[in-house]
Coordinates of C-alpha atoms in Angstrom, one line a residue:
X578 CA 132.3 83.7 142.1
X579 CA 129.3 81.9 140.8
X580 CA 127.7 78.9 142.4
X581 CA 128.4 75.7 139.8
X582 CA 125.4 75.9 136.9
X583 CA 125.4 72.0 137.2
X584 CA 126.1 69.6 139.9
X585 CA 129.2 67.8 139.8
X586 CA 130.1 70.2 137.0
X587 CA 132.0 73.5 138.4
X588 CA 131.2 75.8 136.4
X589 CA 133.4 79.2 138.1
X590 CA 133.9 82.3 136.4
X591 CA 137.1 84.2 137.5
X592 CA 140.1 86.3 136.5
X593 CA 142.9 84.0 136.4
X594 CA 144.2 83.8 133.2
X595 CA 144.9 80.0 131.9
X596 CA 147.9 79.2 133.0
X597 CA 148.8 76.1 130.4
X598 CA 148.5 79.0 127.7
X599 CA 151.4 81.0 127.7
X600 CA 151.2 84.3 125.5
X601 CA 154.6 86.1 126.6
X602 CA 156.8 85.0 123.8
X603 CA 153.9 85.8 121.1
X604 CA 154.8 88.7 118.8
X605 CA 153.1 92.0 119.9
X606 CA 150.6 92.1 117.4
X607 CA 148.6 89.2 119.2
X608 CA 145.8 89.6 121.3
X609 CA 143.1 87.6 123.4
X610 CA 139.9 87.1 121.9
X611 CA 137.1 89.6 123.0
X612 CA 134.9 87.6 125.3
X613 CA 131.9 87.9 123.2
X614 CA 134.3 86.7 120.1
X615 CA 133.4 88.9 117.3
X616 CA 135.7 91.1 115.6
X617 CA 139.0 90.6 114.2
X618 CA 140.7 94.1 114.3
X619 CA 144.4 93.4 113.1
X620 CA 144.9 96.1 110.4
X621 CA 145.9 96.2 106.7
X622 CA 147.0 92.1 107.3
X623 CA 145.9 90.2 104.6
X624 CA 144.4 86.5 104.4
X625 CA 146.1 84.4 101.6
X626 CA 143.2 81.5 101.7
X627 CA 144.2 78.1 101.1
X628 CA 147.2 77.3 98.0
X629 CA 148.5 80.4 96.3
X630 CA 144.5 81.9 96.4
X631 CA 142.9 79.0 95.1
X632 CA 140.2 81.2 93.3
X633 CA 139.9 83.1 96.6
X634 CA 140.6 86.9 97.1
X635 CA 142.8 88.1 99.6
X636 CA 140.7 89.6 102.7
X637 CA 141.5 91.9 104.5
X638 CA 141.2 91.5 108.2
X639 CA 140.4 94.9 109.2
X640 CA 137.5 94.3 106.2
X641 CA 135.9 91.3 107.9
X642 CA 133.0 91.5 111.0
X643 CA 132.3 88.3 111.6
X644 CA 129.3 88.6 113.9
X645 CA 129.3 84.6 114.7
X646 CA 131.1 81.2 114.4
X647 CA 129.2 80.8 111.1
X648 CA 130.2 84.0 109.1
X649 CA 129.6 87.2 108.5
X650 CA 126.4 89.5 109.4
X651 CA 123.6 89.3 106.3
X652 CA 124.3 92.7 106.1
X653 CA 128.0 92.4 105.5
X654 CA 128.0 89.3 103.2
X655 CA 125.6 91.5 101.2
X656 CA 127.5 94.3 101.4
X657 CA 130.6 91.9 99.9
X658 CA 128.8 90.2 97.4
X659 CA 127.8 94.0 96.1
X660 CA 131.7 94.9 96.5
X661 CA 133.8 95.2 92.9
X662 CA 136.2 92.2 92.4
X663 CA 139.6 92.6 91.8
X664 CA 141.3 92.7 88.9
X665 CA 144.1 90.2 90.5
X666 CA 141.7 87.4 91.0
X667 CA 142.9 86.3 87.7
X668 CA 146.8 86.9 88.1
X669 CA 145.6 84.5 91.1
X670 CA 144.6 81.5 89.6
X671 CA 147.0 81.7 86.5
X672 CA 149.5 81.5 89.9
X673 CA 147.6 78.3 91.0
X674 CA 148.1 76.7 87.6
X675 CA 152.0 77.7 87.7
X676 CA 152.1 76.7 91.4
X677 CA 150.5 73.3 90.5
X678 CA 152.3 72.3 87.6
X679 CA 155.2 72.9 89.7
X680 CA 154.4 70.8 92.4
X681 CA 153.8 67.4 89.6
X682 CA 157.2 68.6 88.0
X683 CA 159.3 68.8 90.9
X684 CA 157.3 66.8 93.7
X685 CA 160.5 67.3 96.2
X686 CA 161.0 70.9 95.6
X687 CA 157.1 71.7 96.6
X688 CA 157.6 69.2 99.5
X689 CA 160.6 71.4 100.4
X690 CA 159.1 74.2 100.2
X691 CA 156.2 73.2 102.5
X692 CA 158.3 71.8 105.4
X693 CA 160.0 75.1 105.2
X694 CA 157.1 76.8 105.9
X695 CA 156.1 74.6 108.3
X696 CA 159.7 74.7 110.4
X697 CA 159.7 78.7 110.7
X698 CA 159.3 79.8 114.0
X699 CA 155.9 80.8 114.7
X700 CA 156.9 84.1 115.6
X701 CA 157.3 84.5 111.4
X702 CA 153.8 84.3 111.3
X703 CA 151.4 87.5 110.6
X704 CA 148.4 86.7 113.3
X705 CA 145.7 89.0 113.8
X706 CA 143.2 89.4 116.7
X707 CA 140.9 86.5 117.2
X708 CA 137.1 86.1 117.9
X709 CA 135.2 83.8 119.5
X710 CA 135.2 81.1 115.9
X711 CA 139.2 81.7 116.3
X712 CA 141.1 81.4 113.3
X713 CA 144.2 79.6 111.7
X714 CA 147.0 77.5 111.0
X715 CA 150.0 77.3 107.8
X716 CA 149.0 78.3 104.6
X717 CA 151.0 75.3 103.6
X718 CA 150.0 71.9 104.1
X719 CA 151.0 68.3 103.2
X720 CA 149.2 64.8 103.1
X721 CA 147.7 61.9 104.4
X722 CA 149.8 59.4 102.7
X723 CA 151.7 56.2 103.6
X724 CA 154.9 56.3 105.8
X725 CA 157.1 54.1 107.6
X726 CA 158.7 55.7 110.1
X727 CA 162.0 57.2 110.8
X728 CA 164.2 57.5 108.4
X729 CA 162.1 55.8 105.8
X730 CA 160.5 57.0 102.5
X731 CA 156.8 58.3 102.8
X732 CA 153.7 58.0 100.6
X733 CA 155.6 60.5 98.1
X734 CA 159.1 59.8 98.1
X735 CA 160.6 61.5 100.9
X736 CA 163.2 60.5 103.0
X737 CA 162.3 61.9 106.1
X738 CA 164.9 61.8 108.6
X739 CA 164.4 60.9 112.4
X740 CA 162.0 59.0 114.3
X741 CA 158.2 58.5 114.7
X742 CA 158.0 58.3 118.5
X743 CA 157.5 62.0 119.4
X744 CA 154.4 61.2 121.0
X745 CA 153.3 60.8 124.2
X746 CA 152.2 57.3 124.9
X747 CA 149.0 56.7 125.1
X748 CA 148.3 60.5 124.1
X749 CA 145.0 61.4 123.5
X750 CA 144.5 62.1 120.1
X751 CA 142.3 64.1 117.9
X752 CA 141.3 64.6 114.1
X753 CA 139.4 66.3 111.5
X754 CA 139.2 67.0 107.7
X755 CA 137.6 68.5 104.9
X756 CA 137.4 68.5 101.4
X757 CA 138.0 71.6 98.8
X758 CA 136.9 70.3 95.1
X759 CA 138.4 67.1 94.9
X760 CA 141.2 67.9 97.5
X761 CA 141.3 66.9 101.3
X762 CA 143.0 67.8 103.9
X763 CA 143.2 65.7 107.2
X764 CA 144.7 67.9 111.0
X765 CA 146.1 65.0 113.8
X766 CA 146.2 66.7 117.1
X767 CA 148.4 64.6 119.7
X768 CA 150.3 65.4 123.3
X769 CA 154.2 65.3 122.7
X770 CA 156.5 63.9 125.6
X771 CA 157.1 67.0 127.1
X772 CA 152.7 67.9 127.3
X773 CA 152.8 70.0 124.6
X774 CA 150.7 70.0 122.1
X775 CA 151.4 68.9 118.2
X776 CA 149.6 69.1 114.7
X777 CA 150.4 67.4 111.8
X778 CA 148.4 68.2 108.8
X779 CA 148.3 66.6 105.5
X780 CA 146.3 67.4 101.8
X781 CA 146.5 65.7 99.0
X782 CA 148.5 68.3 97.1
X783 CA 151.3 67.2 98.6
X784 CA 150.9 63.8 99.3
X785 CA 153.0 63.9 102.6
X786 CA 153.0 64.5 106.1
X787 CA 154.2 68.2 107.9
X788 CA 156.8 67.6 110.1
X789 CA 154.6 68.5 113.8
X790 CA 153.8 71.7 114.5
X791 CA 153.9 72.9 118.2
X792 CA 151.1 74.8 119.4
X793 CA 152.2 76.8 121.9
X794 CA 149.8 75.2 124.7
X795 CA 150.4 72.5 127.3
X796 CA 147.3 71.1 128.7
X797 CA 147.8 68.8 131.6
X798 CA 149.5 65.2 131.1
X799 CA 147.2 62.9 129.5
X800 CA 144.4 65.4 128.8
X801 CA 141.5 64.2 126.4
X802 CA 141.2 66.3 123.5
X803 CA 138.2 66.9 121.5
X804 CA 138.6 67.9 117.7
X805 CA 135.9 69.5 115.3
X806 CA 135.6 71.8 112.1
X807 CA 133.2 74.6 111.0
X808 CA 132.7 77.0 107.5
X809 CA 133.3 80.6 107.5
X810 CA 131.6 82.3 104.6
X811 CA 132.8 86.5 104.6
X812 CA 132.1 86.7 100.8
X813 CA 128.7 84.9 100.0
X814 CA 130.0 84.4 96.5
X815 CA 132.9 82.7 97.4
X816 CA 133.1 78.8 99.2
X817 CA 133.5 78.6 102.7
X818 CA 136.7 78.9 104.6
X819 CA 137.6 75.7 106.6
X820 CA 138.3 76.8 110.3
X821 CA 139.6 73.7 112.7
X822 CA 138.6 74.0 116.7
X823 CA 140.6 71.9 119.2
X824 CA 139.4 71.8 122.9
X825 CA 141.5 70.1 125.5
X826 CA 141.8 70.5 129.7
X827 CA 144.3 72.8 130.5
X828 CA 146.0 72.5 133.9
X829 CA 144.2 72.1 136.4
X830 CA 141.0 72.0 135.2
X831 CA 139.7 74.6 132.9
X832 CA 137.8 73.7 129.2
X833 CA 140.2 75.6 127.0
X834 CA 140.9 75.7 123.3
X835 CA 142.8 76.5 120.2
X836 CA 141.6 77.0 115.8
X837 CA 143.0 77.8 113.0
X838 CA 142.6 79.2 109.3
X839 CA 144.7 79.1 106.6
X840 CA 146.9 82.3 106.5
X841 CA 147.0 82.9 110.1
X842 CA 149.5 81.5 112.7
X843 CA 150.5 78.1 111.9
X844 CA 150.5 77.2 116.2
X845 CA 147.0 78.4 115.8
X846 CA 145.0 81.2 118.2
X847 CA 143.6 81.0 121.5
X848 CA 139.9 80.3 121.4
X849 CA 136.8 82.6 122.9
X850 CA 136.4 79.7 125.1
X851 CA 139.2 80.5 127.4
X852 CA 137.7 83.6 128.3
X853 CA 134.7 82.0 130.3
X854 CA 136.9 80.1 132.7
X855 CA 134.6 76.8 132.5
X856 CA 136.4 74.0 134.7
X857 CA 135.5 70.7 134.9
X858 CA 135.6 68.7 138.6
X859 CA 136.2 65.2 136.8
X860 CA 139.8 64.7 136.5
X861 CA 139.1 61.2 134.7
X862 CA 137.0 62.5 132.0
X863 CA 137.1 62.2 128.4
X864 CA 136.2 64.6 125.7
X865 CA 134.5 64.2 122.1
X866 CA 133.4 67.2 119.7
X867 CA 131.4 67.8 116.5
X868 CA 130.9 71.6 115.6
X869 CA 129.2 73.4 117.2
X870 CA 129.1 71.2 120.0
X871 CA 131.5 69.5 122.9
X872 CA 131.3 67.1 125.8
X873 CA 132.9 65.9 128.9
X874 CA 132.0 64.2 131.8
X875 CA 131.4 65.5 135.1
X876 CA 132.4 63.4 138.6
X877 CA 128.9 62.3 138.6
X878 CA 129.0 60.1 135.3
X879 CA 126.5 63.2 133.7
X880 CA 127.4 63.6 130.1
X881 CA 127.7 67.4 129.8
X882 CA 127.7 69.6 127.0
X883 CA 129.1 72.9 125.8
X884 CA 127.7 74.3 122.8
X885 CA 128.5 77.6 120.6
X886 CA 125.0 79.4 120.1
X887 CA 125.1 81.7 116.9
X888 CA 123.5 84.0 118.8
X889 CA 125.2 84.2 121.9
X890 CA 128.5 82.3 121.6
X891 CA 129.4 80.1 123.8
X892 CA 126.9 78.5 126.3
X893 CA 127.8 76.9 129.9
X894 CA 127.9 73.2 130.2
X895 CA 124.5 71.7 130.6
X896 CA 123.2 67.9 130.7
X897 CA 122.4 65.9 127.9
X898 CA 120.4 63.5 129.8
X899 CA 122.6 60.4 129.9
X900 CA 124.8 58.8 132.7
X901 CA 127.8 57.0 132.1
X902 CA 130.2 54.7 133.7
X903 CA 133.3 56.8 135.4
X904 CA 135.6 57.7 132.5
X905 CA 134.1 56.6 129.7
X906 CA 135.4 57.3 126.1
X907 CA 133.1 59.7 124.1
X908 CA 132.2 60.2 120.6
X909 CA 130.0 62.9 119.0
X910 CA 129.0 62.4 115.2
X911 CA 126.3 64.2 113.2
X912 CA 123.0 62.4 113.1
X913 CA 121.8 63.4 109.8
X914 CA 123.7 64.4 106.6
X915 CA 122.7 67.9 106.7
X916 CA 123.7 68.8 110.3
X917 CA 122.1 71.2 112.5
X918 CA 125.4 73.7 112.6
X919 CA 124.4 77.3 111.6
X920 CA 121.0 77.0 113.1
X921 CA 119.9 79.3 115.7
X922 CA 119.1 76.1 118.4
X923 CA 119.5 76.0 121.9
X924 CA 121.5 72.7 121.0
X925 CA 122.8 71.0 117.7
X926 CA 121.3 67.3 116.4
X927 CA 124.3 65.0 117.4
X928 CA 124.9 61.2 118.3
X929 CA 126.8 60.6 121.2
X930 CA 128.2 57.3 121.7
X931 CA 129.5 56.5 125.1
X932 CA 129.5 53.5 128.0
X933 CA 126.6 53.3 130.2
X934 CA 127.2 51.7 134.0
X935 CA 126.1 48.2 132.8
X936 CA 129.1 48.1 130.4
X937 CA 127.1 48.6 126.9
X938 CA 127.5 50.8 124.7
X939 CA 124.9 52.8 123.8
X940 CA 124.0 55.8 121.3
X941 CA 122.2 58.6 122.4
X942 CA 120.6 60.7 119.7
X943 CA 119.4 64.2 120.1
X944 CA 117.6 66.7 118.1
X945 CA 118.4 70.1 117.0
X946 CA 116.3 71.1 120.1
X947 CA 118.2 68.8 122.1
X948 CA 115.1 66.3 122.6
X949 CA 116.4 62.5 122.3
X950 CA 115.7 60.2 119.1
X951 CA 114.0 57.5 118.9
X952 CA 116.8 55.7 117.2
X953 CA 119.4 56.3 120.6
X954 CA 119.4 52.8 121.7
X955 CA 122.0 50.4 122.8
X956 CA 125.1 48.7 119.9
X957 CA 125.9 45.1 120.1
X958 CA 128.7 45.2 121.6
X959 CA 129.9 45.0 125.8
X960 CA 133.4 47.2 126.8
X961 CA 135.5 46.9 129.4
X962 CA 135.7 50.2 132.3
X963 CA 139.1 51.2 130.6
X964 CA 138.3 50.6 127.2
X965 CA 139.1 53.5 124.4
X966 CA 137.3 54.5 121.3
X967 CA 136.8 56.6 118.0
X968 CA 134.4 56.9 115.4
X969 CA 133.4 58.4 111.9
X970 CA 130.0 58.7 109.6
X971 CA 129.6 59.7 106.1
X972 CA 125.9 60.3 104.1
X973 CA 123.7 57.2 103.4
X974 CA 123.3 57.0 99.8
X975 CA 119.7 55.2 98.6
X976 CA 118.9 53.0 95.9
X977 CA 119.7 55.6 93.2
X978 CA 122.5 56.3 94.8
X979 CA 121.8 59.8 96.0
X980 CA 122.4 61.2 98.9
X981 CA 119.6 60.9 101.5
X982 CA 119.2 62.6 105.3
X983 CA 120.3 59.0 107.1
X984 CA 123.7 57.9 107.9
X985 CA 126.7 55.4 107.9
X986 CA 128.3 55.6 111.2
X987 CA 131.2 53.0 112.3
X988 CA 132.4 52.8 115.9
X989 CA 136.0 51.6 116.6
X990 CA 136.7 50.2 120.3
X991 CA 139.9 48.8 122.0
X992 CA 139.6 46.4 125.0
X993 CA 142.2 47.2 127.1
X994 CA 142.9 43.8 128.4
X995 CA 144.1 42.1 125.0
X996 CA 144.8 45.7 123.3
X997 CA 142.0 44.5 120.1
X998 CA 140.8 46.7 118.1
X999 CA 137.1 46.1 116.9
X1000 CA 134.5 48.2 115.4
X1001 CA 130.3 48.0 114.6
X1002 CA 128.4 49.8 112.1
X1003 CA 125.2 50.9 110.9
X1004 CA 124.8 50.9 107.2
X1005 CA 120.8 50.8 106.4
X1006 CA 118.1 50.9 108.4
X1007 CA 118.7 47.2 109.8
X1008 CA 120.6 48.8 112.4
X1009 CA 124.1 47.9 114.1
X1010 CA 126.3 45.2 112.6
X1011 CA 129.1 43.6 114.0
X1012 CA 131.4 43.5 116.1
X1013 CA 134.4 42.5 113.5
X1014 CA 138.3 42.7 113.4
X1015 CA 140.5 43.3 110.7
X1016 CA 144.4 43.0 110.6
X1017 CA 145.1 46.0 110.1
X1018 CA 144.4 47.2 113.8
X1019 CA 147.3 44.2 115.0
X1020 CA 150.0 45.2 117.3
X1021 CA 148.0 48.1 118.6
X1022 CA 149.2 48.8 122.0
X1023 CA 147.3 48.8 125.0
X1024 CA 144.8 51.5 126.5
X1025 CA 145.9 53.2 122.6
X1026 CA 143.4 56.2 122.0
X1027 CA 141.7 56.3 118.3
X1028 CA 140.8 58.8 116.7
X1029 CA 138.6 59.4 113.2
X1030 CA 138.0 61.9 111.0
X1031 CA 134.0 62.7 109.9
X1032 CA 133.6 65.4 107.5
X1033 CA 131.9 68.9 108.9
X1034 CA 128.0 69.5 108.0
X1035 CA 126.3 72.6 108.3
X1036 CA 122.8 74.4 107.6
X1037 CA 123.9 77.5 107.2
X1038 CA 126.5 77.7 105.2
X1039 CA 124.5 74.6 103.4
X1040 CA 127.4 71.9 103.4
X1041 CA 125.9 68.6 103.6
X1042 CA 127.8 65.4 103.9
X1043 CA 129.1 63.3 101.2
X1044 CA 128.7 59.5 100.7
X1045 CA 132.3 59.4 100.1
X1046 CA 135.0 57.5 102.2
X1047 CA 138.2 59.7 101.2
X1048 CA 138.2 61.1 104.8
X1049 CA 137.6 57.8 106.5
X1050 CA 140.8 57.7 107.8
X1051 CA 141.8 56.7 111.9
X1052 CA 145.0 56.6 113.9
X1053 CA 146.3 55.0 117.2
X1054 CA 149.3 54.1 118.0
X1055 CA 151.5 50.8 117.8
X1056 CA 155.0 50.7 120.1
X1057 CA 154.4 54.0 120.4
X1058 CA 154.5 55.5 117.2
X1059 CA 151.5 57.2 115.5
X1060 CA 149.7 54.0 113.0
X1061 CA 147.4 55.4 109.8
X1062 CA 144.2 53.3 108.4
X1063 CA 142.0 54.1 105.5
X1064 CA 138.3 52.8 104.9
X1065 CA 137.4 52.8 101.3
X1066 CA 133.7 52.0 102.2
X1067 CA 134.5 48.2 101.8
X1068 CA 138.0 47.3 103.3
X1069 CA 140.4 48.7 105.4
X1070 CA 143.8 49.8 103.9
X1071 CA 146.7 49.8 105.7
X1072 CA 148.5 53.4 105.6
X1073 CA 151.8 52.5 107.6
X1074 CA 153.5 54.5 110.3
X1075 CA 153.1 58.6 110.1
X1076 CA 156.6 60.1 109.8
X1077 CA 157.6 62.0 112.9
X1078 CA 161.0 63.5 112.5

């Protein structure tokens, strides 16, 4: 074995396959991703993207070569783009008019229909081989609406039987979203009782919850998790393909993950990652992520960083150049609307928010090249050692009310004495505001974890962020069950309870 890369971060590259993944029960069509994550090779299996094609054309998986976590090779994407359509590209989306005429007619049948989908056994699912960008998830998906629980009637009139508490307590918990015209879709990633871990996806088609959706992985009991979301472009001439990424630590130590795309298996597939047997020696450490980047904390309060290099894949955990108090919560948000993702770097711009050892927060602001910003600096605002966090950012618009390079960023945190929730936020070049309270974060229960959703941003595909708050949505939880809130850019909304049956 290798001697560690960093001090007081093992870094050890062996054989042992992860043991909190286990593939024996998948169907024999699955494989593990090639180390270097490139290819998918499942033949003649065909990807229906997103609902019912959704102007898309099926893609074959034997077809595709992506060469990175961003897309295809120039030479293939030209190669597509040169390619004849075909002819039922049309039948297509006169089935997407069909399909969503249906689902306004009869709301409860397409709600049906979706939690059947989402209820099959995962062994109904058609996965192929996996690269190192993974792939994903049910072709079906429901929304982030209101709910009240157990046997209640959600955001769009469903009685959904059972109970919400089919969470751990105090799980960590994950999120990300992404738009598709003037559709969104939000992924909630969360630890059930029993370690597993759960998805629950919503889109606004639907306007409900899934019921949850077990991934087939059990990281270690109260593992953090660290949620983020990149584009995949195989056919230049058609919009990007959202792709989800969930890392986690898997027993005992080891920086594993999981990512999905519509069409493939719904528990999702295991990530390149888990190839490179990265461990971590800091039992106590959290986790944020931001595509293409991740971090942890090592034993020695070093914020460490994994990042996917477009040339190389995955890169060993390095410093970012801050130290933080033992344990502190982590979030990673894009620094700029038009993130650095897609860019050949040796890092990605990000701003990492985290605890340093005089009990401030602080923001630490990095460059594409990984060189820190002059606007890292400290927020207003003093945490306690146990304290918990999440955070979102959308574009800055300016006078005219376009959308400039800056942005909005707003920090939730919990102290974990009284169980508050608070949050600060920077909304012009002023600098941080705050801290205020608002009731919708009441009744939160202690040492909760929070989790917000910020919209991917990429270079390459060129998907800046939006000013827009329809993905400004958080969760933690409140007696246990799984509470929803929605920022409209002004106020907080109050989304209820997320239906767990």
């Amino acid at each position: 074995p290798r001697t560690p890369q960093q001090p007081g971060l093992e870094v050890r590259y062996d054989t042992t396959p992860p043991t909190s993944v286990d593939d024996s029960s998948r169907p024999g069509d699955w494989s593990h991703p090639p180390h270097d994550g490139h290819s998918y090779t499942s033949p003649a299996v065909e990807q229906k993207i997103l609902a019912i094609h959704n102007g898309y054309e099926p893609i074959s998986h034997q077809a595709q070569n992506y060469t990175d976590a961003g897309g295809s090779t120039l030479e293939n994407q030209r190669a597509a783009a040169s390619s004849p359509r075909r002819p039922w590209l049309l039948l297509a989306l006169g089935g997407l008019v069909v399909f969503v005429l249906a689902g306004v007619i009869g709301g409860v049948a397409g709600w049906r229909v979706t939690a059947d989908l989402n209820q099959r056994p995962a062994g109904d699912s058609n996965p192929g081989t996996l690269d190192g960008d993974g792939s994903g998830g049910d072709g079906g998906g429901t929304g982030a609406g209101t709910g009240t629980g157990g046997g209640k009637t959600s955001g769009g009139g469903i009685t959904v039987s059972g109970n919400a508490t089919q969470i751990m307590q105090n799980s960590a918990l994950a999120a990300v979203g992404w738009r598709i015209g003037s559709d969104f879709t939000v992924q909630l990633f969360f630890q059930g009782p029993d370690s597993r871990l759960r998805r629950l996806q919503y889109t606004t088609l639907y306007q409900n919850w899934t019921a949850p959706i077990d991934m087939d992985a059990a990281p270690r009991a109260g593992a953090p998790l660290g949620a983020s979301q990149l584009w995949i472009v195989p056919d230049p001439t058609l919009p990007g393909i959202p792709q989800a990424e969930l890392f986690y630590i898997g027993s005992p130590d080891k920086i594993l993950g999981i990512n999905w795309r519509d069409g493939y298996a719904r528990a999702g597939l295991g990530d390149s990652i888990n190839g490179l047997m990265y461990r971590t020696d800091n039992s106590g450490t959290q986790m944020a992520a931001y595509w293409p980047s991740m971090v942890v904390q090592a034993s020695n309060g070093d914020v460490m960083d994994v990042t996917w290099d477009y040339e190389s894949g995955f890169q060993a955990p390095k410093r970012i150049g801050v130290t933080a108090s033992p344990g502190t919560a982590l979030v990673m948000l894009p620094r700029e609307s038009l993130h650095s993702a897609g860019d050949p770097n040796p890092a990605s711009s990000a701003r990492i928010v985290y605890r340093d050892t005089t009990g401030r927060l602080r923001n630490f602001d990095r460059s594409a090249a990984g060189l820190e910003q002059v606007s890292s600096g400290e927020l207003p605002v003093t945490v306690d050692a146990n304290f918990t966090m999440g955070g979102f950012a959308v574009a800055r618009l300016d006078s005219d009310g376009k959308r400039s390079l800056s942005v909005n960023t707003w920090i939730l945190y919990q102290d974990s004495k009284t169980g508050n929730i608070s949050y600060v936020y920077e909304d012009d070049a002023s600098g941080w505001k705050g801290p205020k309270t608002d009731p919708v974060f009441d009744g939160a229960d202690k040492a909760t974890h929070i989790a917000c959703v910020t919209a991917a941003s990429a270079k390459v595909p060129q998907v800046p962020l939006e000013g827009s708050h329809d993905l400004s949505h958080c969760f933690f939880q409140v007696d246990k069950k799984l509470k929803h809130v929605h920022f409209d850019g002004k106020s907080w909304e109050d989304m209820g309870i997320i239906p767990i049956p």
